[in-house]
């Protein structure tokens, strides 16, 4: 069996060969799975992998041991041999037992969608805030997935001879992770408190937070509006913490604008909860700029994903300005259609600095009323 290894740690083998696996509940819903595999492919590339093949299985009733059933896993094994696949990424979450069952047959390493996202987070975490939050998310994801041989056998009624060291070691691992989670939570709480004090000193200054799907152009917009020097890249989740900059709006207004972590479809609740320190900026904002990549053919579903996450973190009641970005890449008729559908939205290009004056005016009107 191949050893478990982080995708981002593969320095000598930059492009691990990856097969993506999606499960559709019916033929009718197959296109949704195709769409989500496209996103999984972007995530895989961001993590440093190379997508060799996609595998979609239509299955309504999942097999508890292997999800797709032993027959399909065997078929998968053949494909992996033909294409020399190093890693299979499932587009849904798997239990530790499921991973082991499938690995046993395929002899190829298996990871799930959340593990992939956490891997990218670990790769991109630069600040202390981001690093602590990512480690917390990883530990919380690992904890319920720690299953030792002893526990597995005793659950199956294996009895004598199956308990012992396996289970003991497992208990120690579990305790260690729990202790680490507590330490991380304490450290994050400290950051939250420090930030709270900082925010208090800025009381009275209007606060804006930029939210949106990952890669929509949040950091680019903040850079374009202010003179910040935030990291911009075509990779997903380039930003993992919040950065606050000062925004000057003529003639003499000063506001604070925060760039934040991007959202993604089907983010596990625990993972969102781990980013408490970063999301505090969103909760404290007087108004949110919800930025959308106008060139994304699937932007409507991404708008609703962002709406859902905002609801989940209890920020859905905050006022919001919808901003369509990357309009430099839209044809005139596409832009006109979008304007008809979203008459209250603002259309900008963070790259070419267009539409920014309109956005600033909207913010000014919100905070100070129209003249
Ligand atoms: N054509 C075009 N590209 C843009 C525009 N704004 C941003 N981009 C590109 O979109 C990609 C993502 O931009 P970022 O600003 O990093 O996006 P983000 O929302 O901060 O992304 P994450 O932090 O990774 O969630 C980069 O390749 C940018 O160059 C725009 O107005 N037009
Ligand atoms: Mg960013």
CSV table of C-alpha atoms and ligand atoms in Angstrom, one decimal:
chain,number,residue,atom,x,y,z
A,1,UNK,CA,0.0,0.0,0.0
A,2,UNK,CA,1.3,3.4,-0.9
A,3,UNK,CA,2.1,5.7,2.0
A,4,UNK,CA,-0.1,8.6,2.9
A,5,UNK,CA,1.5,11.8,1.8
A,6,UNK,CA,0.3,15.4,1.4
A,7,UNK,CA,-0.2,16.5,-2.1
A,8,UNK,CA,1.6,19.8,-1.5
A,9,UNK,CA,4.6,18.0,0.0
A,10,UNK,CA,5.4,16.3,-3.2
A,11,UNK,CA,8.4,18.4,-4.1
A,12,UNK,CA,10.2,15.9,-6.2
A,13,UNK,CA,7.1,14.8,-8.0
A,14,UNK,CA,5.4,18.1,-8.7
A,15,UNK,CA,2.5,16.7,-10.7
A,16,UNK,CA,1.0,13.7,-9.0
A,17,UNK,CA,-1.3,11.9,-11.5
A,18,UNK,CA,-4.8,12.2,-10.2
A,19,UNK,CA,-8.1,10.5,-11.1
A,20,UNK,CA,-11.2,12.4,-10.0
A,21,UNK,CA,-14.3,10.4,-9.0
A,22,UNK,CA,-17.8,11.8,-8.8
A,23,UNK,CA,-21.0,10.0,-7.9
A,24,UNK,CA,-24.3,11.2,-9.4
A,25,UNK,CA,-27.6,10.0,-7.8
A,26,UNK,CA,-29.3,9.7,-11.2
A,27,UNK,CA,-28.5,10.1,-15.0
A,28,UNK,CA,-30.5,13.3,-14.9
A,29,UNK,CA,-28.2,14.8,-12.2
A,30,UNK,CA,-25.1,13.7,-14.0
A,31,UNK,CA,-24.4,17.3,-15.3
A,32,UNK,CA,-24.2,18.6,-11.8
A,33,UNK,CA,-21.6,16.0,-11.0
A,34,UNK,CA,-19.7,17.0,-14.2
A,35,UNK,CA,-19.8,20.7,-13.0
A,36,UNK,CA,-18.5,19.8,-9.5
A,37,UNK,CA,-15.7,17.7,-11.0
A,38,UNK,CA,-14.6,20.7,-13.0
A,39,UNK,CA,-14.3,22.6,-9.7
A,40,UNK,CA,-12.5,19.6,-8.1
A,41,UNK,CA,-10.1,19.7,-11.1
A,42,UNK,CA,-9.3,23.4,-10.3
A,43,UNK,CA,-8.7,22.5,-6.7
A,44,UNK,CA,-6.5,19.6,-7.7
A,45,UNK,CA,-4.4,21.8,-9.9
A,46,UNK,CA,-4.1,24.4,-7.2
A,47,UNK,CA,-2.8,21.6,-4.9
A,48,UNK,CA,-0.2,20.7,-7.4
A,49,UNK,CA,-1.8,17.6,-9.0
A,50,UNK,CA,-2.4,16.7,-12.6
A,51,UNK,CA,-5.8,15.4,-13.6
A,52,UNK,CA,-5.4,12.4,-15.8
A,53,UNK,CA,-9.0,11.0,-15.9
A,54,UNK,CA,-12.5,11.6,-14.6
A,55,UNK,CA,-14.7,8.8,-13.5
A,56,UNK,CA,-18.5,9.3,-12.9
A,57,UNK,CA,-20.6,6.7,-11.3
A,58,UNK,CA,-24.4,6.9,-11.4
A,59,UNK,CA,-25.6,5.3,-8.2
A,60,UNK,CA,-28.6,6.1,-6.1
A,61,UNK,CA,-28.0,3.7,-3.2
A,62,UNK,CA,-24.4,3.9,-2.0
A,63,UNK,CA,-22.5,0.9,-0.8
A,64,UNK,CA,-21.5,1.7,2.9
A,65,UNK,CA,-18.2,0.0,2.5
A,66,UNK,CA,-16.9,1.4,-0.7
A,67,UNK,CA,-19.6,3.8,-1.9
A,68,UNK,CA,-19.4,2.7,-5.5
A,69,UNK,CA,-19.5,-1.0,-4.9
A,70,UNK,CA,-16.7,-3.6,-5.2
A,71,UNK,CA,-17.3,-4.3,-8.9
A,72,UNK,CA,-16.7,-0.6,-9.8
A,73,UNK,CA,-13.7,-0.3,-7.5
A,74,UNK,CA,-12.2,-3.2,-9.5
A,75,UNK,CA,-12.9,-1.4,-12.7
A,76,UNK,CA,-11.3,1.7,-11.2
A,77,UNK,CA,-8.2,-0.4,-10.4
A,78,UNK,CA,-7.8,-1.3,-14.1
A,79,UNK,CA,-8.1,2.4,-15.2
A,80,UNK,CA,-5.5,3.4,-12.6
A,81,UNK,CA,-3.1,0.8,-13.9
A,82,UNK,CA,-3.6,1.9,-17.5
A,83,UNK,CA,-3.1,5.6,-16.7
A,84,UNK,CA,-0.5,5.0,-14.0
A,85,UNK,CA,-2.7,7.0,-11.5
A,86,UNK,CA,-1.0,7.9,-8.2
A,87,UNK,CA,-4.1,9.3,-6.4
A,88,UNK,CA,-7.9,9.1,-6.5
A,89,UNK,CA,-9.8,12.1,-5.2
A,90,UNK,CA,-13.5,11.5,-4.3
A,91,UNK,CA,-15.8,14.4,-4.7
A,92,UNK,CA,-17.5,13.8,-1.4
A,93,UNK,CA,-16.4,13.0,2.1
A,94,UNK,CA,-15.3,9.5,3.1
A,95,UNK,CA,-14.9,7.8,6.4
A,96,UNK,CA,-11.6,6.3,7.4
A,97,UNK,CA,-13.0,2.8,6.9
A,98,UNK,CA,-14.2,3.6,3.4
A,99,UNK,CA,-10.8,5.0,2.4
A,100,UNK,CA,-9.1,1.9,3.7
A,101,UNK,CA,-11.5,-0.5,2.0
A,102,UNK,CA,-11.0,1.2,-1.4
A,103,UNK,CA,-7.2,1.5,-1.0
A,104,UNK,CA,-7.0,-2.2,-0.2
A,105,UNK,CA,-8.5,-3.1,-3.6
A,106,UNK,CA,-7.0,-0.4,-5.8
A,107,UNK,CA,-3.5,-0.1,-4.1
A,108,UNK,CA,-3.8,3.6,-5.0
A,109,UNK,CA,-4.0,6.4,-2.4
A,110,UNK,CA,-7.4,7.8,-1.8
A,111,UNK,CA,-8.4,11.2,-0.4
A,112,UNK,CA,-11.7,13.1,-0.3
A,113,UNK,CA,-12.7,16.6,-1.2
A,114,UNK,CA,-12.3,18.1,2.2
A,115,UNK,CA,-8.8,16.6,2.7
A,116,UNK,CA,-7.9,18.2,-0.7
A,117,UNK,CA,-9.3,21.6,0.4
A,118,UNK,CA,-7.4,21.4,3.8
A,119,UNK,CA,-4.3,20.5,1.9
A,120,UNK,CA,-4.6,23.7,-0.2
A,121,UNK,CA,-5.3,25.7,3.0
A,122,UNK,CA,-2.1,24.2,4.6
A,123,UNK,CA,-0.2,25.2,1.5
A,124,UNK,CA,-1.4,28.7,1.4
A,125,UNK,CA,-1.5,29.6,5.1
A,126,UNK,CA,1.1,32.2,5.7
A,127,UNK,CA,0.1,34.3,8.7
A,128,UNK,CA,-0.2,33.0,12.2
A,129,UNK,CA,-4.0,33.5,12.1
A,130,UNK,CA,-4.3,31.4,8.9
A,131,UNK,CA,-1.9,28.7,10.2
A,132,UNK,CA,-3.8,28.3,13.5
A,133,UNK,CA,-7.2,28.1,11.8
A,134,UNK,CA,-6.0,25.6,9.2
A,135,UNK,CA,-4.5,23.4,11.8
A,136,UNK,CA,-7.7,23.5,13.9
A,137,UNK,CA,-9.8,22.6,10.8
A,138,UNK,CA,-7.4,19.7,10.0
A,139,UNK,CA,-7.4,18.4,13.6
A,140,UNK,CA,-11.2,18.5,13.8
A,141,UNK,CA,-11.5,16.7,10.5
A,142,UNK,CA,-9.1,14.0,11.6
A,143,UNK,CA,-10.5,13.3,15.1
A,144,UNK,CA,-13.6,11.4,14.2
A,145,UNK,CA,-11.7,9.6,11.4
A,146,UNK,CA,-9.2,8.1,13.7
A,147,UNK,CA,-10.0,4.4,13.8
A,148,UNK,CA,-7.5,1.8,14.9
A,149,UNK,CA,-7.5,-1.8,14.1
A,150,UNK,CA,-8.4,-2.7,17.7
A,151,UNK,CA,-11.5,-0.6,17.7
A,152,UNK,CA,-12.5,-1.9,14.3
A,153,UNK,CA,-12.2,-5.5,15.3
A,154,UNK,CA,-13.8,-5.1,18.7
A,155,UNK,CA,-16.8,-3.4,16.9
A,156,UNK,CA,-17.1,-6.4,14.7
A,157,UNK,CA,-17.1,-8.6,17.8
A,158,UNK,CA,-13.5,-9.8,17.3
A,159,UNK,CA,-13.0,-10.0,21.0
A,160,UNK,CA,-9.9,-11.5,22.6
A,161,UNK,CA,-6.6,-10.7,21.0
A,162,UNK,CA,-8.0,-7.8,18.9
A,163,UNK,CA,-7.9,-5.2,21.6
A,164,UNK,CA,-4.7,-4.1,23.3
A,165,UNK,CA,-2.0,-1.9,21.9
A,166,UNK,CA,-3.9,-0.8,18.8
A,167,UNK,CA,-6.7,0.6,20.8
A,168,UNK,CA,-4.4,2.1,23.4
A,169,UNK,CA,-2.3,3.9,20.8
A,170,UNK,CA,-5.5,5.2,19.3
A,171,UNK,CA,-6.7,6.6,22.6
A,172,UNK,CA,-3.4,8.4,23.1
A,173,UNK,CA,-3.6,9.8,19.5
A,174,UNK,CA,-7.1,10.9,20.2
A,175,UNK,CA,-6.3,12.5,23.5
A,176,UNK,CA,-3.3,14.3,21.9
A,177,UNK,CA,-5.4,15.7,19.1
A,178,UNK,CA,-8.1,16.8,21.5
A,179,UNK,CA,-5.5,18.6,23.6
A,180,UNK,CA,-4.1,20.3,20.5
A,181,UNK,CA,-7.6,21.4,19.5
A,182,UNK,CA,-8.1,23.0,22.9
A,183,UNK,CA,-4.7,24.8,22.6
A,184,UNK,CA,-5.5,26.0,19.1
A,185,UNK,CA,-8.9,27.2,20.1
A,186,UNK,CA,-7.4,29.2,23.0
A,187,UNK,CA,-4.8,30.8,20.6
A,188,UNK,CA,-7.5,31.7,18.1
A,189,UNK,CA,-9.7,33.2,20.8
A,190,UNK,CA,-6.7,35.4,21.8
A,191,UNK,CA,-6.5,36.6,18.2
A,192,UNK,CA,-10.2,37.2,18.1
A,193,UNK,CA,-9.9,39.3,21.3
A,194,UNK,CA,-6.9,41.3,20.0
A,195,UNK,CA,-8.8,42.0,16.8
A,196,UNK,CA,-11.8,43.1,18.8
A,197,UNK,CA,-9.7,45.6,20.7
A,198,UNK,CA,-8.2,46.9,17.4
A,199,UNK,CA,-11.7,47.3,16.0
A,200,UNK,CA,-12.8,49.2,19.0
A,201,UNK,CA,-10.1,51.7,18.4
A,202,UNK,CA,-11.6,52.1,14.9
A,203,UNK,CA,-15.1,52.7,16.2
A,204,UNK,CA,-17.0,55.2,14.3
A,205,UNK,CA,-15.2,54.5,11.0
A,206,UNK,CA,-17.5,52.8,8.4
A,207,UNK,CA,-16.6,49.1,7.9
A,208,UNK,CA,-16.9,47.2,4.7
A,209,UNK,CA,-16.1,43.5,4.1
A,210,UNK,CA,-15.6,42.0,0.7
A,211,UNK,CA,-17.1,38.5,0.4
A,212,UNK,CA,-17.5,36.1,-2.5
A,213,UNK,CA,-16.7,32.8,-4.1
A,214,UNK,CA,-13.0,31.9,-4.2
A,215,UNK,CA,-11.2,33.5,-7.2
A,216,UNK,CA,-14.0,36.1,-7.8
A,217,UNK,CA,-11.4,38.9,-7.5
A,218,UNK,CA,-11.9,40.0,-3.8
A,219,UNK,CA,-8.2,40.8,-3.3
A,220,UNK,CA,-8.0,42.5,-6.7
A,221,UNK,CA,-10.9,44.7,-5.9
A,222,UNK,CA,-9.4,45.8,-2.5
A,223,UNK,CA,-6.1,46.5,-4.3
A,224,UNK,CA,-7.9,48.5,-7.0
A,225,UNK,CA,-9.9,50.5,-4.4
A,226,UNK,CA,-7.0,51.2,-2.0
A,227,UNK,CA,-3.3,51.0,-2.4
A,228,UNK,CA,-3.1,47.7,-0.7
A,229,UNK,CA,-0.6,45.1,-1.9
A,230,UNK,CA,-2.6,41.9,-1.4
A,231,UNK,CA,-1.7,38.6,-3.0
A,232,UNK,CA,-3.6,38.0,-6.2
A,233,UNK,CA,-3.4,34.7,-8.1
A,234,UNK,CA,-5.4,32.5,-10.3
A,235,UNK,CA,-5.2,29.7,-7.8
A,236,UNK,CA,-8.1,29.0,-5.5
A,237,UNK,CA,-7.9,30.2,-1.8
A,238,UNK,CA,-5.0,32.5,-2.2
A,239,UNK,CA,-6.4,34.5,0.7
A,240,UNK,CA,-6.9,32.7,4.0
A,241,UNK,CA,-7.1,35.5,6.5
A,242,UNK,CA,-8.6,39.0,6.6
A,243,UNK,CA,-6.7,42.1,5.7
A,244,UNK,CA,-8.1,45.5,6.4
A,245,UNK,CA,-7.1,48.6,4.4
A,246,UNK,CA,-8.2,52.2,4.4
A,247,UNK,CA,-10.4,53.3,1.6
A,248,UNK,CA,-10.7,57.0,0.8
A,249,UNK,CA,-13.8,58.2,-0.9
A,250,UNK,CA,-13.9,61.7,-2.2
A,251,UNK,CA,-14.3,64.4,-1.1
A,252,UNK,CA,-13.1,63.4,2.4
A,253,UNK,CA,-14.5,60.2,3.6
A,254,UNK,CA,-12.5,57.4,5.2
A,255,UNK,CA,-13.7,53.8,5.4
A,256,UNK,CA,-12.2,50.5,6.3
A,257,UNK,CA,-12.4,47.7,3.8
A,258,UNK,CA,-11.5,44.0,4.6
A,259,UNK,CA,-10.5,41.3,2.2
A,260,UNK,CA,-11.5,37.8,3.4
A,261,UNK,CA,-11.3,34.1,2.7
A,262,UNK,CA,-13.3,32.9,-0.3
A,263,UNK,CA,-16.3,30.6,-0.1
A,264,UNK,CA,-16.8,27.3,-1.8
A,265,UNK,CA,-19.7,24.9,-2.4
A,266,UNK,CA,-20.3,22.2,0.2
A,267,UNK,CA,-17.8,23.5,2.8
A,268,UNK,CA,-18.1,21.4,5.9
A,269,UNK,CA,-19.6,23.4,8.9
A,270,UNK,CA,-16.6,22.6,11.1
A,271,UNK,CA,-14.3,24.1,8.6
A,272,UNK,CA,-16.2,27.3,8.4
A,273,UNK,CA,-16.3,27.5,12.2
A,274,UNK,CA,-12.5,27.1,12.3
A,275,UNK,CA,-12.2,30.4,10.5
A,276,UNK,CA,-13.9,32.4,13.2
A,277,UNK,CA,-11.1,35.0,13.5
A,278,UNK,CA,-11.1,35.7,9.8
A,279,UNK,CA,-14.9,35.8,9.5
A,280,UNK,CA,-15.2,38.2,12.4
A,281,UNK,CA,-14.5,41.0,9.9
A,282,UNK,CA,-17.5,39.9,8.0
A,283,UNK,CA,-19.7,39.9,11.1
A,284,UNK,CA,-18.5,43.3,12.2
A,285,UNK,CA,-19.0,45.0,8.8
A,286,UNK,CA,-21.7,47.6,8.3
A,287,UNK,CA,-22.0,46.6,4.7
A,288,UNK,CA,-20.8,43.7,2.6
A,289,UNK,CA,-19.6,43.8,-1.0
A,290,UNK,CA,-20.6,40.5,-2.6
A,291,UNK,CA,-18.3,40.2,-5.6
A,292,UNK,CA,-19.1,37.8,-8.4
A,293,UNK,CA,-17.0,36.6,-11.3
A,294,UNK,CA,-19.2,37.7,-14.2
A,295,UNK,CA,-17.3,35.5,-16.7
A,296,UNK,CA,-18.2,32.3,-14.8
A,297,UNK,CA,-21.0,30.6,-16.6
A,298,UNK,CA,-22.1,29.1,-13.4
A,299,UNK,CA,-22.1,32.4,-11.4
A,300,UNK,CA,-25.8,32.1,-10.3
A,301,UNK,CA,-25.2,29.0,-8.3
A,302,UNK,CA,-22.1,30.6,-6.8
A,303,UNK,CA,-24.1,33.6,-5.8
A,304,UNK,CA,-26.5,31.3,-3.9
A,305,UNK,CA,-23.5,29.4,-2.3
A,306,UNK,CA,-22.2,32.7,-0.9
A,307,UNK,CA,-25.7,33.6,0.3
A,308,UNK,CA,-26.0,30.3,2.1
A,309,UNK,CA,-22.6,30.6,3.8
A,310,UNK,CA,-23.5,34.1,4.9
A,311,UNK,CA,-26.7,32.7,6.4
A,312,UNK,CA,-24.7,30.0,8.1
A,313,UNK,CA,-22.4,32.4,9.8
A,314,UNK,CA,-25.3,34.7,10.6
A,315,UNK,CA,-24.3,37.6,8.4
A,316,UNK,CA,-27.2,37.5,6.1
A,317,UNK,CA,-29.0,40.4,7.5
A,318,UNK,CA,-26.2,42.8,6.8
A,319,UNK,CA,-26.7,45.2,3.9
A,320,UNK,CA,-25.1,44.0,0.7
A,321,UNK,CA,-24.0,45.5,-2.7
A,322,UNK,CA,-23.7,42.9,-5.5
A,323,UNK,CA,-20.7,43.6,-7.6
A,324,UNK,CA,-20.0,41.9,-10.9
A,325,UNK,CA,-16.2,41.8,-11.6
A,326,UNK,CA,-14.1,40.9,-14.6
A,327,UNK,CA,-16.4,42.8,-16.9
A,328,UNK,CA,-13.4,43.5,-19.2
A,329,UNK,CA,-13.9,40.0,-20.4
A,330,UNK,CA,-17.6,40.3,-21.1
A,331,UNK,CA,-19.2,41.0,-24.5
A,332,UNK,CA,-21.5,44.0,-24.5
A,333,UNK,CA,-24.6,41.9,-24.9
A,334,UNK,CA,-23.6,39.6,-22.0
A,335,UNK,CA,-23.1,42.7,-19.8
A,336,UNK,CA,-26.5,44.2,-20.9
A,337,UNK,CA,-28.2,40.9,-20.2
A,338,UNK,CA,-26.6,40.7,-16.7
A,339,UNK,CA,-27.6,44.3,-16.0
A,340,UNK,CA,-31.2,43.5,-16.9
A,341,UNK,CA,-31.2,40.5,-14.5
A,342,UNK,CA,-29.5,42.4,-11.7
A,343,UNK,CA,-30.5,46.0,-12.1
A,344,UNK,CA,-29.1,47.0,-8.6
A,345,UNK,CA,-25.7,45.5,-9.1
A,346,UNK,CA,-22.5,47.4,-9.8
A,347,UNK,CA,-20.3,46.3,-12.8
A,348,UNK,CA,-16.6,46.7,-12.4
A,349,UNK,CA,-13.2,45.5,-13.6
A,350,UNK,CA,-10.7,45.3,-10.8
A,351,UNK,CA,-8.1,44.7,-13.4
A,352,UNK,CA,-8.8,47.7,-15.6
A,353,UNK,CA,-10.1,49.9,-12.8
A,354,UNK,CA,-13.5,50.5,-14.3
A,355,UNK,CA,-16.8,51.0,-12.4
A,356,UNK,CA,-14.9,51.8,-9.2
A,357,UNK,CA,-16.2,55.4,-8.9
A,358,UNK,CA,-19.8,54.1,-9.1
A,359,UNK,CA,-19.0,51.6,-6.3
A,360,UNK,CA,-17.4,54.3,-4.2
A,361,UNK,CA,-20.5,56.5,-4.7
A,362,UNK,CA,-22.8,53.6,-3.6
A,363,UNK,CA,-20.7,53.2,-0.5
A,364,UNK,CA,-20.8,56.9,0.2
A,365,UNK,CA,-24.6,57.0,-0.3
A,366,UNK,CA,-25.0,54.1,2.1
A,367,UNK,CA,-23.0,55.6,4.9
A,368,UNK,CA,-23.7,59.3,4.5
A,369,UNK,CA,-26.8,59.4,2.3
A,370,UNK,CA,-27.1,60.9,-1.1
A,371,UNK,CA,-26.5,64.7,-1.4
B,1,LIG,N1,-9.9,39.7,-16.5
B,1,LIG,C1,-9.9,40.0,-15.2
B,1,LIG,N2,-9.3,39.2,-14.3
B,1,LIG,C2,-9.4,39.5,-13.0
B,1,LIG,C3,-10.1,40.7,-12.6
B,1,LIG,N3,-10.1,40.7,-11.2
B,1,LIG,C4,-9.4,39.6,-10.8
B,1,LIG,N4,-9.0,38.9,-11.9
B,1,LIG,C5,-8.2,37.7,-11.9
B,1,LIG,O1,-8.9,36.7,-11.1
B,1,LIG,C6,-8.0,35.9,-10.4
B,1,LIG,C7,-8.3,35.9,-8.9
B,1,LIG,O2,-8.1,37.1,-8.4
B,1,LIG,P1,-8.0,37.4,-6.8
B,1,LIG,O3,-8.1,38.8,-6.6
B,1,LIG,O4,-6.8,36.6,-6.3
B,1,LIG,O5,-9.3,36.6,-6.3
B,1,LIG,P2,-9.8,36.3,-4.8
B,1,LIG,O6,-11.3,36.4,-4.8
B,1,LIG,O7,-9.1,37.2,-3.8
B,1,LIG,O8,-9.3,34.8,-4.7
B,1,LIG,P3,-9.1,33.9,-3.4
B,1,LIG,O9,-8.4,34.8,-2.4
B,1,LIG,O10,-8.2,32.8,-3.9
B,1,LIG,O11,-10.4,33.4,-2.9
B,1,LIG,C8,-6.6,36.4,-10.7
B,1,LIG,O12,-6.0,35.7,-11.7
B,1,LIG,C9,-6.8,37.9,-11.1
B,1,LIG,O13,-5.8,38.4,-12.0
B,1,LIG,C10,-10.8,41.5,-13.5
B,1,LIG,O14,-11.4,42.5,-13.3
B,1,LIG,N5,-10.6,41.1,-14.8
B,2,LIG,MG1,-7.9,36.7,-2.3
